[in-house]
């Protein structure tokens, strides 16, 4: 049974990619860090004293800010507290195996040194540094993969990009010219000047045609054959599928797929958004996604000073603590045999099933209905001694005797060694 309704239309995986060994690292990684960082971190959701509703990185659009006005933000952008080593080290401590950062979001501002425009962080800001260069070097040093988000269709700054109808006449736009003479040269820069790049994360395909999407995929693969292209390049030609934001399928999906998600309710930093998900919810979400065969790309929105908000840091570190003990049940693991129970998720590797007990039974017994396979032994993943847990097999269920109190109140993992 598959459920693809969560996979956004047009953001599916190209046929044949399921067998592609270029995705092997990505399939094993399961957990990545998304970073939305740009000029929108300066207003941080407030424009001329008024709170602008919606996600922070959309402020230019929501408030219909004229290009000439929004551009001025660049003159104030000076994130002197940005420290690539700290960001990369946070991702590693969180147990995240890859990072995807906004090189250019819909507002059109380039967070890298582009020769195709002066509307970029090196040419237009007092900061004058290229944070993507610094992150690329740190990712190399600390051994974590790096990807770039690039808004290929929407560009509210470029006269021929999609989406800005308050400065420009949408009917007169030369979208193909923008793709050929602006997007492609920039994608070339991103894949030439920053060493090995693992993902180009295109987004909101909108009016892009199948031929245009395909030509972007070919460009990426020509420049760096191992670089993956996310499904939001549009028209079902990406290397892997993307779900709608924060959306998780209801059961196993037979594709390589990823849920991009927020820790609070915004991607780009917003000073008023304090709706932080708890570590419990975040860990359960990671487990839920992996139990259905997906990856979790979890966002942080750094401030205009270059700081990742402390509530995000705390939550990521809590996830890292859990993963330091239970990572075996996540990295390189796929969906397990039991689906659809509210208190349980299962992940699996050859010869092993991992029971993720999300709410602990009150009577010292974990009862897994529908599990009828042979079990050699069972133990708590968190137990270094791997002390055996008594197991009984019933015709319709597996019964495991467990400690009265949950060893891990968030998710206790029981390992079942099965016949390989
Ligand atoms: C897009 C962007 O517009 C947004 O700013 C952010 O970068 C996010 C990661 O991606 O927003 C979307 C795209 C797709 C859906 C929702 C928001 N969707 O399919 O539900």
CSV table of C-alpha atoms and ligand atoms in Angstrom, one decimal:
chain,number,residue,atom,x,y,z
A,1,UNK,CA,0.0,0.0,0.0
A,2,UNK,CA,1.4,3.4,-0.9
A,3,UNK,CA,0.1,6.9,-0.2
A,4,UNK,CA,1.6,9.6,-2.3
A,5,UNK,CA,-0.9,12.3,-1.5
A,6,UNK,CA,1.7,14.0,0.7
A,7,UNK,CA,4.1,14.2,-2.2
A,8,UNK,CA,3.6,17.5,-3.8
A,9,UNK,CA,2.3,17.6,-7.3
A,10,UNK,CA,5.2,17.7,-9.7
A,11,UNK,CA,7.7,17.1,-7.0
A,12,UNK,CA,7.9,13.3,-7.4
A,13,UNK,CA,10.9,11.2,-8.1
A,14,UNK,CA,11.9,10.5,-11.7
A,15,UNK,CA,11.3,6.9,-12.9
A,16,UNK,CA,14.3,4.6,-12.3
A,17,UNK,CA,15.9,6.7,-9.5
A,18,UNK,CA,14.8,4.2,-6.9
A,19,UNK,CA,17.7,2.0,-8.0
A,20,UNK,CA,20.2,4.8,-8.4
A,21,UNK,CA,23.3,4.2,-6.2
A,22,UNK,CA,24.0,8.0,-6.3
A,23,UNK,CA,21.3,8.2,-3.6
A,24,UNK,CA,22.9,5.6,-1.3
A,25,UNK,CA,24.4,8.2,1.1
A,26,UNK,CA,21.2,10.2,1.2
A,27,UNK,CA,19.0,7.1,1.9
A,28,UNK,CA,21.3,6.3,4.8
A,29,UNK,CA,21.5,9.9,6.1
A,30,UNK,CA,17.8,10.2,7.1
A,31,UNK,CA,18.2,13.6,8.9
A,32,UNK,CA,19.4,16.9,7.5
A,33,UNK,CA,19.6,20.6,8.5
A,34,UNK,CA,17.7,23.1,6.4
A,35,UNK,CA,18.9,26.7,6.7
A,36,UNK,CA,16.7,29.6,5.5
A,37,UNK,CA,18.9,32.7,5.7
A,38,UNK,CA,18.7,36.0,3.8
A,39,UNK,CA,17.8,39.7,3.9
A,40,UNK,CA,14.3,38.8,5.3
A,41,UNK,CA,16.1,38.0,8.7
A,42,UNK,CA,16.4,41.8,9.1
A,43,UNK,CA,12.7,42.8,9.2
A,44,UNK,CA,12.1,39.4,10.8
A,45,UNK,CA,8.4,39.5,10.2
A,46,UNK,CA,7.9,43.2,10.9
A,47,UNK,CA,7.6,45.9,8.2
A,48,UNK,CA,7.3,49.6,9.1
A,49,UNK,CA,6.1,48.7,12.6
A,50,UNK,CA,3.4,46.3,11.4
A,51,UNK,CA,3.5,42.6,11.9
A,52,UNK,CA,3.3,40.9,8.5
A,53,UNK,CA,1.4,37.5,8.8
A,54,UNK,CA,2.9,34.3,7.3
A,55,UNK,CA,6.3,32.9,6.9
A,56,UNK,CA,9.2,35.3,7.4
A,57,UNK,CA,11.0,34.8,4.1
A,58,UNK,CA,7.8,35.8,2.2
A,59,UNK,CA,7.7,39.3,3.7
A,60,UNK,CA,8.6,41.1,0.5
A,61,UNK,CA,5.7,39.4,-1.3
A,62,UNK,CA,3.2,39.6,1.6
A,63,UNK,CA,3.8,43.3,2.2
A,64,UNK,CA,4.3,44.0,-1.6
A,65,UNK,CA,7.6,45.8,-0.8
A,66,UNK,CA,8.9,47.5,-4.0
A,67,UNK,CA,12.2,46.1,-5.2
A,68,UNK,CA,14.0,49.5,-4.8
A,69,UNK,CA,12.9,49.6,-1.1
A,70,UNK,CA,13.6,45.9,-0.3
A,71,UNK,CA,17.1,46.2,-1.9
A,72,UNK,CA,18.1,48.7,0.7
A,73,UNK,CA,18.1,46.0,3.3
A,74,UNK,CA,21.4,44.8,1.8
A,75,UNK,CA,23.1,47.9,3.0
A,76,UNK,CA,22.4,46.9,6.6
A,77,UNK,CA,23.2,43.2,6.3
A,78,UNK,CA,26.2,42.6,8.5
A,79,UNK,CA,25.9,39.2,10.2
A,80,UNK,CA,29.2,39.5,12.1
A,81,UNK,CA,28.3,36.8,14.5
A,82,UNK,CA,28.1,34.2,11.7
A,83,UNK,CA,30.4,31.4,12.4
A,84,UNK,CA,30.4,28.5,9.8
A,85,UNK,CA,32.3,26.2,12.2
A,86,UNK,CA,29.6,26.6,14.8
A,87,UNK,CA,26.7,26.0,12.5
A,88,UNK,CA,28.3,22.8,11.0
A,89,UNK,CA,29.2,21.6,14.4
A,90,UNK,CA,25.6,22.1,15.6
A,91,UNK,CA,24.3,20.0,12.7
A,92,UNK,CA,26.8,17.3,13.6
A,93,UNK,CA,25.9,17.3,17.3
A,94,UNK,CA,22.3,17.1,16.3
A,95,UNK,CA,23.0,14.0,14.3
A,96,UNK,CA,22.2,15.6,11.0
A,97,UNK,CA,24.1,14.2,8.1
A,98,UNK,CA,23.6,17.0,5.5
A,99,UNK,CA,22.9,20.7,5.3
A,100,UNK,CA,20.9,22.6,2.7
A,101,UNK,CA,21.2,26.4,2.8
A,102,UNK,CA,19.4,29.1,0.8
A,103,UNK,CA,21.8,30.3,-1.9
A,104,UNK,CA,19.0,32.3,-3.4
A,105,UNK,CA,15.4,32.4,-2.1
A,106,UNK,CA,12.3,33.9,-3.8
A,107,UNK,CA,13.4,37.5,-2.8
A,108,UNK,CA,16.2,37.1,-5.3
A,109,UNK,CA,19.0,38.1,-3.0
A,110,UNK,CA,22.1,35.9,-3.5
A,111,UNK,CA,23.8,34.7,-0.4
A,112,UNK,CA,27.0,33.9,-2.4
A,113,UNK,CA,29.5,35.8,-4.5
A,114,UNK,CA,27.9,35.8,-8.0
A,115,UNK,CA,29.4,37.4,-11.0
A,116,UNK,CA,26.0,37.4,-12.8
A,117,UNK,CA,24.6,40.1,-10.4
A,118,UNK,CA,25.8,42.7,-7.9
A,119,UNK,CA,22.7,41.8,-5.8
A,120,UNK,CA,24.7,39.5,-3.6
A,121,UNK,CA,26.2,39.3,-0.2
A,122,UNK,CA,29.7,40.1,-1.2
A,123,UNK,CA,28.9,43.0,-3.6
A,124,UNK,CA,26.0,44.7,-1.8
A,125,UNK,CA,26.5,44.4,1.9
A,126,UNK,CA,28.9,45.8,4.5
A,127,UNK,CA,29.6,42.2,5.5
A,128,UNK,CA,31.4,41.5,2.2
A,129,UNK,CA,32.1,37.8,3.0
A,130,UNK,CA,30.7,34.7,1.2
A,131,UNK,CA,29.1,32.5,3.9
A,132,UNK,CA,28.6,29.7,1.4
A,133,UNK,CA,32.3,29.5,0.8
A,134,UNK,CA,32.9,29.4,4.6
A,135,UNK,CA,30.3,26.7,5.1
A,136,UNK,CA,31.6,24.6,2.2
A,137,UNK,CA,35.1,24.7,3.7
A,138,UNK,CA,33.7,23.7,7.2
A,139,UNK,CA,31.5,21.0,5.8
A,140,UNK,CA,34.6,19.5,4.1
A,141,UNK,CA,36.6,19.8,7.4
A,142,UNK,CA,33.8,18.3,9.6
A,143,UNK,CA,32.7,15.7,7.1
A,144,UNK,CA,29.1,16.7,6.4
A,145,UNK,CA,27.4,17.0,3.1
A,146,UNK,CA,26.3,20.4,1.7
A,147,UNK,CA,23.5,21.3,-0.5
A,148,UNK,CA,22.2,24.6,-1.9
A,149,UNK,CA,18.5,25.8,-2.0
A,150,UNK,CA,18.0,27.8,-5.2
A,151,UNK,CA,14.7,29.4,-6.2
A,152,UNK,CA,14.6,28.7,-9.9
A,153,UNK,CA,11.2,30.0,-10.8
A,154,UNK,CA,10.2,32.7,-8.4
A,155,UNK,CA,12.6,35.7,-8.2
A,156,UNK,CA,10.8,38.8,-7.0
A,157,UNK,CA,13.9,41.0,-7.7
A,158,UNK,CA,14.7,40.0,-11.3
A,159,UNK,CA,12.4,41.6,-13.9
A,160,UNK,CA,11.9,38.3,-15.7
A,161,UNK,CA,11.6,36.1,-12.7
A,162,UNK,CA,8.3,34.7,-11.5
A,163,UNK,CA,6.1,36.1,-8.8
A,164,UNK,CA,6.5,39.9,-8.5
A,165,UNK,CA,3.5,41.6,-10.1
A,166,UNK,CA,3.7,44.8,-8.0
A,167,UNK,CA,6.9,46.1,-9.7
A,168,UNK,CA,6.7,44.2,-13.0
A,169,UNK,CA,4.1,43.2,-15.6
A,170,UNK,CA,3.9,39.5,-15.4
A,171,UNK,CA,2.6,39.1,-18.9
A,172,UNK,CA,5.7,40.7,-20.4
A,173,UNK,CA,8.3,38.6,-18.6
A,174,UNK,CA,10.9,36.6,-20.6
A,175,UNK,CA,11.0,33.6,-18.2
A,176,UNK,CA,13.1,31.5,-20.6
A,177,UNK,CA,15.7,34.3,-20.9
A,178,UNK,CA,15.8,34.5,-17.1
A,179,UNK,CA,16.4,30.8,-16.9
A,180,UNK,CA,19.1,30.8,-19.6
A,181,UNK,CA,21.0,34.0,-18.8
A,182,UNK,CA,20.6,34.2,-15.0
A,183,UNK,CA,19.5,30.9,-13.4
A,184,UNK,CA,21.8,28.6,-15.3
A,185,UNK,CA,24.9,30.7,-15.0
A,186,UNK,CA,24.3,30.9,-11.2
A,187,UNK,CA,23.7,27.2,-10.9
A,188,UNK,CA,27.0,26.8,-12.8
A,189,UNK,CA,28.7,29.1,-10.2
A,190,UNK,CA,27.3,27.2,-7.3
A,191,UNK,CA,28.5,23.9,-8.8
A,192,UNK,CA,31.9,25.2,-9.8
A,193,UNK,CA,33.2,27.4,-7.0
A,194,UNK,CA,32.2,25.5,-3.8
A,195,UNK,CA,33.7,22.1,-4.2
A,196,UNK,CA,31.6,19.0,-4.1
A,197,UNK,CA,27.9,19.9,-3.7
A,198,UNK,CA,25.6,17.1,-2.7
A,199,UNK,CA,22.1,18.5,-3.5
A,200,UNK,CA,20.6,21.4,-5.4
A,201,UNK,CA,17.3,22.0,-3.7
A,202,UNK,CA,15.1,23.8,-6.3
A,203,UNK,CA,11.6,24.9,-5.1
A,204,UNK,CA,8.1,26.1,-6.2
A,205,UNK,CA,8.3,25.0,-9.8
A,206,UNK,CA,5.1,26.8,-10.9
A,207,UNK,CA,5.3,27.8,-14.5
A,208,UNK,CA,8.5,25.9,-15.4
A,209,UNK,CA,8.0,23.5,-18.3
A,210,UNK,CA,9.1,19.9,-18.4
A,211,UNK,CA,11.8,20.8,-20.9
A,212,UNK,CA,13.1,23.6,-18.7
A,213,UNK,CA,13.1,21.4,-15.6
A,214,UNK,CA,14.9,18.6,-17.5
A,215,UNK,CA,17.5,21.1,-18.7
A,216,UNK,CA,18.3,22.2,-15.2
A,217,UNK,CA,18.7,18.6,-14.1
A,218,UNK,CA,21.1,17.9,-17.0
A,219,UNK,CA,23.1,21.0,-16.2
A,220,UNK,CA,23.5,19.9,-12.5
A,221,UNK,CA,24.5,16.4,-13.5
A,222,UNK,CA,26.9,17.6,-16.2
A,223,UNK,CA,28.7,19.8,-13.7
A,224,UNK,CA,28.6,17.4,-10.8
A,225,UNK,CA,27.3,13.9,-11.7
A,226,UNK,CA,26.8,12.9,-8.1
A,227,UNK,CA,24.9,16.0,-7.1
A,228,UNK,CA,21.2,15.2,-6.3
A,229,UNK,CA,18.4,17.3,-7.5
A,230,UNK,CA,15.3,17.6,-5.3
A,231,UNK,CA,11.9,16.9,-6.8
A,232,UNK,CA,10.8,20.5,-6.6
A,233,UNK,CA,12.7,21.2,-9.8
A,234,UNK,CA,9.2,20.3,-11.1
A,235,UNK,CA,7.7,18.0,-13.6
A,236,UNK,CA,8.8,14.7,-11.9
A,237,UNK,CA,12.4,14.8,-13.1
A,238,UNK,CA,14.2,15.1,-9.8
A,239,UNK,CA,16.3,12.5,-8.1
A,240,UNK,CA,14.1,12.2,-5.1
A,241,UNK,CA,10.6,13.3,-4.1
A,242,UNK,CA,9.6,16.1,-1.8
A,243,UNK,CA,6.5,16.2,0.3
A,244,UNK,CA,4.5,19.4,1.0
A,245,UNK,CA,6.1,21.4,3.8
A,246,UNK,CA,5.7,19.7,7.2
A,247,UNK,CA,3.6,16.9,5.5
A,248,UNK,CA,4.1,13.3,6.3
A,249,UNK,CA,2.5,10.4,4.4
A,250,UNK,CA,0.2,8.2,6.4
A,251,UNK,CA,2.0,5.0,5.5
A,252,UNK,CA,5.1,3.7,3.7
A,253,UNK,CA,5.9,5.4,0.4
A,254,UNK,CA,7.8,3.4,-2.1
A,255,UNK,CA,10.0,6.2,-3.3
A,256,UNK,CA,13.0,8.2,-2.1
A,257,UNK,CA,11.3,11.1,-0.3
A,258,UNK,CA,11.9,13.9,2.1
A,259,UNK,CA,9.8,16.1,4.3
A,260,UNK,CA,11.1,19.7,4.7
A,261,UNK,CA,9.9,21.0,8.0
A,262,UNK,CA,10.0,23.8,10.5
A,263,UNK,CA,10.8,23.7,14.3
A,264,UNK,CA,8.4,26.6,14.9
A,265,UNK,CA,6.1,28.0,12.1
A,266,UNK,CA,8.5,29.9,9.9
A,267,UNK,CA,11.5,29.2,7.7
A,268,UNK,CA,13.1,32.6,7.7
A,269,UNK,CA,13.7,34.1,11.1
A,270,UNK,CA,10.7,35.9,12.6
A,271,UNK,CA,11.0,37.7,15.9
A,272,UNK,CA,7.4,37.0,16.9
A,273,UNK,CA,7.3,33.2,16.3
A,274,UNK,CA,7.7,31.4,19.5
A,275,UNK,CA,5.7,28.3,18.6
A,276,UNK,CA,8.5,25.9,19.1
A,277,UNK,CA,7.8,22.2,18.8
A,278,UNK,CA,9.0,20.1,21.8
A,279,UNK,CA,11.9,17.7,21.5
A,280,UNK,CA,9.4,14.9,22.0
A,281,UNK,CA,7.4,16.0,18.9
A,282,UNK,CA,10.5,16.5,16.9
A,283,UNK,CA,12.0,13.1,17.7
A,284,UNK,CA,8.6,11.4,17.1
A,285,UNK,CA,8.4,13.2,13.8
A,286,UNK,CA,11.9,11.9,12.8
A,287,UNK,CA,11.0,8.4,13.8
A,288,UNK,CA,7.6,8.6,12.1
A,289,UNK,CA,9.2,9.7,8.8
A,290,UNK,CA,12.0,7.1,8.9
A,291,UNK,CA,9.4,4.4,9.7
A,292,UNK,CA,7.7,5.3,6.4
A,293,UNK,CA,10.9,5.4,4.3
A,294,UNK,CA,11.6,9.1,4.3
A,295,UNK,CA,14.2,11.8,5.2
A,296,UNK,CA,13.6,14.7,7.6
A,297,UNK,CA,15.0,18.1,6.5
A,298,UNK,CA,14.6,20.2,9.6
A,299,UNK,CA,14.9,24.0,9.3
A,300,UNK,CA,16.6,26.7,11.3
A,301,UNK,CA,16.2,30.4,10.6
A,302,UNK,CA,19.3,32.3,11.7
A,303,UNK,CA,19.0,36.0,12.7
A,304,UNK,CA,20.4,38.9,10.8
A,305,UNK,CA,23.4,38.8,13.2
A,306,UNK,CA,24.1,35.3,12.0
A,307,UNK,CA,22.9,33.4,15.1
A,308,UNK,CA,20.8,30.3,15.1
A,309,UNK,CA,18.0,31.0,17.7
A,310,UNK,CA,18.6,29.3,21.0
A,311,UNK,CA,15.3,27.4,21.2
A,312,UNK,CA,16.3,25.7,17.9
A,313,UNK,CA,19.8,24.9,19.3
A,314,UNK,CA,18.4,23.4,22.4
A,315,UNK,CA,15.9,21.2,20.5
A,316,UNK,CA,18.5,20.1,18.0
A,317,UNK,CA,20.9,19.1,20.8
A,318,UNK,CA,18.1,17.1,22.4
A,319,UNK,CA,17.6,15.2,19.2
A,320,UNK,CA,21.3,14.6,19.0
A,321,UNK,CA,21.4,13.2,22.5
A,322,UNK,CA,18.6,10.7,21.5
A,323,UNK,CA,20.4,9.9,18.3
A,324,UNK,CA,23.7,9.3,20.0
A,325,UNK,CA,22.1,6.4,21.8
A,326,UNK,CA,19.5,5.3,19.2
A,327,UNK,CA,21.1,6.2,15.8
A,328,UNK,CA,21.4,2.6,14.8
A,329,UNK,CA,17.6,2.5,14.5
A,330,UNK,CA,17.6,5.5,12.2
A,331,UNK,CA,20.7,5.8,10.0
A,332,UNK,CA,20.6,3.3,7.2
A,333,UNK,CA,17.3,2.0,8.5
A,334,UNK,CA,14.1,1.7,6.4
A,335,UNK,CA,10.5,1.0,7.2
A,336,UNK,CA,9.7,-1.9,9.6
A,337,UNK,CA,7.0,-4.5,9.3
A,338,UNK,CA,4.4,-3.0,11.6
A,339,UNK,CA,2.6,0.1,10.5
A,340,UNK,CA,-0.5,2.0,11.6
A,341,UNK,CA,-0.3,1.8,15.5
A,342,UNK,CA,-0.5,5.1,17.3
A,343,UNK,CA,2.0,4.1,20.1
A,344,UNK,CA,4.5,2.3,18.0
A,345,UNK,CA,6.8,2.9,14.9
A,346,UNK,CA,9.0,0.3,13.4
A,347,UNK,CA,12.2,0.6,11.5
A,348,UNK,CA,14.4,-2.2,10.1
A,349,UNK,CA,17.7,-3.4,8.8
A,350,UNK,CA,18.5,-6.8,7.5
A,351,UNK,CA,18.2,-9.2,10.4
A,352,UNK,CA,16.9,-6.5,12.8
A,353,UNK,CA,13.6,-4.9,13.6
A,354,UNK,CA,13.6,-1.8,15.8
A,355,UNK,CA,10.4,-1.2,17.9
A,356,UNK,CA,10.1,2.4,18.7
A,357,UNK,CA,7.8,2.5,21.8
A,358,UNK,CA,6.4,6.0,21.8
A,359,UNK,CA,4.2,5.5,24.8
A,360,UNK,CA,5.2,2.9,27.4
A,361,UNK,CA,2.8,0.2,28.5
A,362,UNK,CA,1.6,0.4,32.1
A,363,UNK,CA,1.8,-3.4,32.8
A,364,UNK,CA,5.4,-4.2,32.0
A,365,UNK,CA,4.6,-5.9,28.7
A,366,UNK,CA,4.9,-4.6,25.2
A,367,UNK,CA,2.4,-6.4,23.0
A,368,UNK,CA,2.9,-6.0,19.3
A,369,UNK,CA,-0.2,-7.2,17.4
A,370,UNK,CA,0.4,-8.6,13.9
A,371,UNK,CA,4.1,-9.5,14.5
A,372,UNK,CA,4.5,-13.2,13.8
A,373,UNK,CA,8.1,-13.5,12.6
A,374,UNK,CA,10.6,-15.5,14.5
A,375,UNK,CA,12.6,-13.6,17.0
A,376,UNK,CA,16.1,-14.8,18.1
A,377,UNK,CA,16.4,-12.3,20.9
A,378,UNK,CA,15.3,-8.9,22.1
A,379,UNK,CA,17.1,-6.1,24.0
A,380,UNK,CA,16.9,-2.4,24.6
A,381,UNK,CA,19.0,-0.5,22.2
A,382,UNK,CA,20.1,1.9,25.0
A,383,UNK,CA,21.4,-1.0,27.1
A,384,UNK,CA,25.1,-1.5,26.6
A,385,UNK,CA,24.9,-4.9,28.1
A,386,UNK,CA,22.2,-5.9,25.7
A,387,UNK,CA,20.4,-7.9,28.5
A,388,UNK,CA,17.9,-10.2,26.9
A,389,UNK,CA,14.2,-9.3,27.3
A,390,UNK,CA,11.9,-12.3,27.7
A,391,UNK,CA,9.8,-12.8,24.5
A,392,UNK,CA,6.7,-14.9,23.9
A,393,UNK,CA,5.2,-15.5,20.5
A,394,UNK,CA,1.5,-15.7,20.3
A,395,UNK,CA,-0.4,-16.6,17.1
A,396,UNK,CA,-1.5,-13.0,16.6
A,397,UNK,CA,1.1,-11.0,18.6
A,398,UNK,CA,4.5,-10.8,20.0
A,399,UNK,CA,4.8,-10.2,23.8
A,400,UNK,CA,7.9,-8.7,25.3
A,401,UNK,CA,8.5,-8.4,29.1
A,402,UNK,CA,9.9,-4.9,29.8
A,403,UNK,CA,10.9,-2.7,32.7
A,404,UNK,CA,7.9,-1.1,34.5
A,405,UNK,CA,9.1,2.4,33.8
A,406,UNK,CA,10.0,3.7,30.4
A,407,UNK,CA,13.8,3.7,30.0
A,408,UNK,CA,13.4,6.6,27.6
A,409,UNK,CA,10.2,8.7,28.1
A,410,UNK,CA,10.3,9.9,24.5
A,411,UNK,CA,11.1,6.8,22.5
A,412,UNK,CA,12.5,3.6,23.9
A,413,UNK,CA,13.9,1.4,21.1
A,414,UNK,CA,13.7,-2.4,21.5
A,415,UNK,CA,15.9,-4.4,19.1
A,416,UNK,CA,14.5,-7.6,17.7
A,417,UNK,CA,17.1,-9.9,16.2
A,418,UNK,CA,15.2,-11.8,13.5
A,419,UNK,CA,16.1,-14.5,11.1
A,420,UNK,CA,18.3,-12.7,8.6
B,1,LIG,C1,8.3,26.9,-0.3
B,1,LIG,C2,8.8,28.3,-0.2
B,1,LIG,O1,7.9,29.2,-0.8
B,1,LIG,C3,9.0,28.6,1.3
B,1,LIG,O2,9.4,30.0,1.4
B,1,LIG,C4,10.0,27.7,1.9
B,1,LIG,O3,11.3,27.9,1.3
B,1,LIG,C5,9.6,26.3,1.7
B,1,LIG,C6,10.6,25.3,2.1
B,1,LIG,O4,9.2,26.0,0.4
B,1,LIG,O5,7.0,26.9,0.2
B,1,LIG,C7,6.2,25.8,0.0
B,1,LIG,C8,6.3,24.9,-1.0
B,1,LIG,C9,5.4,23.8,-1.1
B,1,LIG,C10,4.4,23.7,-0.2
B,1,LIG,C11,4.2,24.7,0.8
B,1,LIG,C12,5.1,25.7,0.9
B,1,LIG,N1,3.5,22.7,-0.3
B,1,LIG,O6,3.5,21.8,-1.2
B,1,LIG,O7,2.6,22.5,0.6
